[in-house]
mmCIF file of C-alpha atoms in Angstrom:
data_model
loop_
_atom_site.group_PDB
_atom_site.id
_atom_site.type_symbol
_atom_site.label_atom_id
_atom_site.label_comp_id
_atom_site.label_asym_id
_atom_site.label_seq_id
_atom_site.Cartn_x
_atom_site.Cartn_y
_atom_site.Cartn_z
ATOM 1 C CA MET W 1 33.597 89.395 146.544
ATOM 2 C CA SER W 2 34.572 88.422 143.014
ATOM 3 C CA ASP W 3 35.469 90.754 140.161
ATOM 4 C CA GLU W 4 34.930 88.161 137.421
ATOM 5 C CA GLU W 5 31.984 88.454 135.110
ATOM 6 C CA HIS W 6 29.957 85.294 134.674
ATOM 7 C CA GLN W 7 29.183 84.116 131.169
ATOM 8 C CA PHE W 8 25.853 82.370 130.697
ATOM 9 C CA GLU W 9 25.007 80.142 127.771
ATOM 10 C CA SER W 10 21.967 81.785 126.258
ATOM 11 C CA LYS W 11 19.361 79.613 124.660
ATOM 12 C CA ALA W 12 16.683 81.314 122.550
ATOM 13 C CA ASP W 13 13.933 79.943 124.781
ATOM 14 C CA ALA W 14 11.993 82.025 127.274
ATOM 15 C CA GLY W 15 11.576 78.976 129.502
ATOM 16 C CA ALA W 16 8.089 78.245 128.194
ATOM 17 C CA SER W 17 7.558 74.510 128.054
ATOM 18 C CA LYS W 18 6.508 72.825 124.830
ATOM 19 C CA THR W 19 4.171 70.528 126.801
ATOM 20 C CA TYR W 20 2.198 70.451 130.029
ATOM 21 C CA PRO W 21 1.253 67.465 132.197
ATOM 22 C CA GLN W 22 -2.323 66.198 132.337
ATOM 23 C CA GLN W 23 -3.717 63.115 134.026
ATOM 24 C CA ALA W 24 -4.231 60.336 131.459
ATOM 25 C CA GLY W 25 -7.778 59.637 132.626
ATOM 26 C CA THR W 26 -8.872 63.205 131.792
ATOM 27 C CA ILE W 27 -7.642 63.222 128.160
ATOM 28 C CA ARG W 28 -10.574 62.805 125.771
ATOM 29 C CA LYS W 29 -11.159 62.139 122.077
ATOM 30 C CA ASN W 30 -10.148 65.129 119.859
ATOM 31 C CA GLY W 31 -7.722 66.280 122.559
ATOM 32 C CA TYR W 32 -3.946 66.323 122.093
ATOM 33 C CA ILE W 33 -1.270 64.054 123.556
ATOM 34 C CA VAL W 34 2.467 63.470 123.083
ATOM 35 C CA ILE W 35 3.307 59.919 121.956
ATOM 36 C CA LYS W 36 6.930 59.016 121.136
ATOM 37 C CA ASN W 37 7.884 62.739 121.234
ATOM 38 C CA ARG W 38 5.321 63.610 118.534
ATOM 39 C CA ALA W 39 2.322 65.922 118.991
ATOM 40 C CA CYS W 40 -0.805 63.886 118.219
ATOM 41 C CA LYS W 41 -4.574 64.359 118.075
ATOM 42 C CA VAL W 42 -6.468 61.644 119.958
ATOM 43 C CA VAL W 43 -8.945 59.721 117.762
ATOM 44 C CA GLU W 44 -9.877 56.951 120.193
ATOM 45 C CA VAL W 45 -9.635 56.393 123.953
ATOM 46 C CA SER W 46 -10.552 53.195 125.744
ATOM 47 C CA THR W 47 -10.156 52.596 129.459
ATOM 48 C CA SER W 48 -9.671 49.146 130.955
ATOM 49 C CA LYS W 49 -10.910 48.212 134.422
ATOM 50 C CA THR W 50 -8.558 48.086 137.391
ATOM 51 C CA GLY W 51 -6.764 44.777 137.587
ATOM 52 C CA LYS W 52 -5.690 42.726 140.576
ATOM 53 C CA HIS W 53 -2.835 45.135 141.283
ATOM 54 C CA GLY W 54 -4.497 48.495 140.945
ATOM 55 C CA HIS W 55 -4.281 50.798 137.996
ATOM 56 C CA ALA W 56 -6.915 51.249 135.307
ATOM 57 C CA LYS W 57 -5.218 51.783 131.966
ATOM 58 C CA CYS W 58 -6.054 54.192 129.145
ATOM 59 C CA HIS W 59 -5.383 53.032 125.595
ATOM 60 C CA PHE W 60 -4.859 56.005 123.270
ATOM 61 C CA VAL W 61 -5.016 55.821 119.468
ATOM 62 C CA ALA W 62 -3.805 59.119 118.020
ATOM 63 C CA ILE W 63 -2.717 60.615 114.706
ATOM 64 C CA ASP W 64 0.428 62.738 114.411
ATOM 65 C CA ILE W 65 -0.744 66.271 113.569
ATOM 66 C CA PHE W 66 2.207 66.922 111.254
ATOM 67 C CA ASN W 67 2.761 63.701 109.289
ATOM 68 C CA GLY W 68 -0.576 61.867 109.723
ATOM 69 C CA LYS W 69 0.949 58.646 111.140
ATOM 70 C CA LYS W 70 -1.149 56.598 113.557
ATOM 71 C CA LEU W 71 0.433 56.070 116.997
ATOM 72 C CA GLU W 72 -0.793 54.125 120.032
ATOM 73 C CA ASP W 73 0.047 54.302 123.726
ATOM 74 C CA ILE W 74 -1.165 52.617 126.918
ATOM 75 C CA VAL W 75 -0.829 54.639 130.139
ATOM 76 C CA PRO W 76 -2.160 54.038 133.690
ATOM 77 C CA SER W 77 -5.105 56.454 134.046
ATOM 78 C CA SER W 78 -3.746 57.949 137.274
ATOM 79 C CA HIS W 79 -0.377 58.843 135.677
ATOM 80 C CA ASN W 80 0.403 62.115 133.932
ATOM 81 C CA CYS W 81 0.817 62.375 130.159
ATOM 82 C CA ASP W 82 2.456 65.206 128.267
ATOM 83 C CA VAL W 83 0.007 67.368 126.333
ATOM 84 C CA PRO W 84 1.478 69.690 123.674
ATOM 85 C CA HIS W 85 0.689 73.407 123.482
ATOM 86 C CA VAL W 86 -0.945 73.559 120.035
ATOM 87 C CA ASN W 87 -1.400 76.977 118.421
ATOM 88 C CA ARG W 88 -3.185 77.868 115.200
ATOM 89 C CA THR W 89 -2.331 81.147 113.496
ATOM 90 C CA ASP W 90 -3.680 82.659 110.284
ATOM 91 C CA TYR W 91 -1.286 84.337 107.834
ATOM 92 C CA GLN W 92 -1.879 85.896 104.443
ATOM 93 C CA LEU W 93 0.008 84.215 101.597
ATOM 94 C CA ILE W 94 2.295 86.624 99.724
ATOM 95 C CA ASP W 95 4.493 84.423 97.561
ATOM 96 C CA ILE W 96 5.551 80.855 96.784
ATOM 97 C CA SER W 97 9.242 80.391 95.937
ATOM 98 C CA GLU W 98 10.611 77.814 93.483
ATOM 99 C CA ASP W 99 12.286 75.820 96.275
ATOM 100 C CA GLY W 100 8.962 75.095 98.001
ATOM 101 C CA PHE W 101 8.985 77.763 100.694
ATOM 102 C CA VAL W 102 6.105 80.191 101.234
ATOM 103 C CA SER W 103 6.267 83.851 102.154
ATOM 104 C CA LEU W 104 3.557 84.817 104.648
ATOM 105 C CA LEU W 105 2.378 88.164 106.028
ATOM 106 C CA THR W 106 2.045 88.244 109.838
ATOM 107 C CA GLU W 107 -0.456 90.281 111.876
ATOM 108 C CA ASN W 108 2.097 93.016 112.586
ATOM 109 C CA GLY W 109 3.106 93.455 108.932
ATOM 110 C CA ASN W 110 6.337 91.448 108.960
ATOM 111 C CA THR W 111 7.015 88.522 106.645
ATOM 112 C CA LYS W 112 7.548 84.919 107.697
ATOM 113 C CA ASP W 113 9.674 83.021 105.179
ATOM 114 C CA ASP W 114 10.693 79.831 107.019
ATOM 115 C CA LEU W 115 7.728 77.576 106.206
ATOM 116 C CA LYS W 116 7.650 74.917 103.490
ATOM 117 C CA LEU W 117 4.573 74.088 101.424
ATOM 118 C CA PRO W 118 2.465 71.322 103.006
ATOM 119 C CA THR W 119 3.092 67.675 102.082
ATOM 120 C CA ASP W 120 -0.649 66.950 101.774
ATOM 121 C CA ASP W 121 -1.285 66.780 97.998
ATOM 122 C CA ALA W 122 -4.879 68.109 98.034
ATOM 123 C CA LEU W 123 -3.943 71.148 100.128
ATOM 124 C CA LEU W 124 -0.780 71.702 98.079
ATOM 125 C CA THR W 125 -2.687 71.856 94.767
ATOM 126 C CA GLN W 126 -5.365 74.128 96.303
ATOM 127 C CA ILE W 127 -2.682 76.576 97.460
ATOM 128 C CA LYS W 128 -0.750 76.512 94.171
ATOM 129 C CA ASP W 129 -3.886 76.824 92.001
ATOM 130 C CA GLY W 130 -5.381 79.608 94.119
ATOM 131 C CA PHE W 131 -2.094 81.505 94.093
ATOM 132 C CA ALA W 132 -1.733 81.077 90.306
ATOM 133 C CA GLU W 133 -5.251 82.494 89.841
ATOM 134 C CA GLY W 134 -4.286 85.575 91.848
ATOM 135 C CA LYS W 135 -6.667 84.953 94.745
ATOM 136 C CA ASP W 136 -6.049 86.405 98.198
ATOM 137 C CA LEU W 137 -5.352 83.330 100.296
ATOM 138 C CA VAL W 138 -5.127 83.004 104.082
ATOM 139 C CA VAL W 139 -3.340 79.895 105.361
ATOM 140 C CA THR W 140 -3.725 78.457 108.847
ATOM 141 C CA VAL W 141 -0.445 77.362 110.419
ATOM 142 C CA MET W 142 -0.493 74.844 113.254
ATOM 143 C CA SER W 143 2.498 74.875 115.592
ATOM 144 C CA ALA W 144 3.386 72.524 118.434
ATOM 145 C CA MET W 145 6.625 71.415 120.085
ATOM 146 C CA GLY W 146 8.836 73.562 117.845
ATOM 147 C CA GLU W 147 7.279 72.308 114.593
ATOM 148 C CA GLU W 148 5.087 74.309 112.250
ATOM 149 C CA GLN W 149 3.028 73.297 109.232
ATOM 150 C CA ILE W 150 0.313 74.757 107.023
ATOM 151 C CA CYS W 151 -2.881 72.826 107.816
ATOM 152 C CA ALA W 152 -5.731 74.772 106.210
ATOM 153 C CA LEU W 153 -6.556 77.348 103.540
ATOM 154 C CA LYS W 154 -9.157 80.109 103.211
ATOM 155 C CA ASP W 155 -9.950 82.182 100.153
ATOM 156 C CA ILE W 156 -10.736 85.805 101.048
ATOM 157 C CA GLY W 157 -11.515 86.896 97.500
ATOM 158 C CA PRO W 158 -9.569 88.272 94.511
ATOM 159 C CA LYS W 159 -6.674 90.690 94.986
#
């Protein structure tokens, strides 16, 4: 019919969603939830009784997994909440650059150079001290909703 070629805007996303829906009443303590577009770990859940007009409500108190801020949300327990896909990956630390970025070795032997050092002071000094001593360090990177951050550190012995 038509000889024209169609141009499609390509976005570097395979269509995988950053979140999935889950009924608010089924989300428990230590689970994950999205509050104000931030991935959070639930620290407290309380459910109120149904009122005169129906819905029981869930009151979530959660801590942002990347910046540690406390967020709260109240949702009817029968409604769906967004739950982030949270992944943890271990990488071996190769190098720390002067501008605060780390160079990490992935499972398949490539390097990952787009992560900054963590903002948590205790973890930051552990990483810097361990690296200065020449230890082999493995960092755990948590990723959710397009954000990544180093969240833990393991020492696998001297180089």
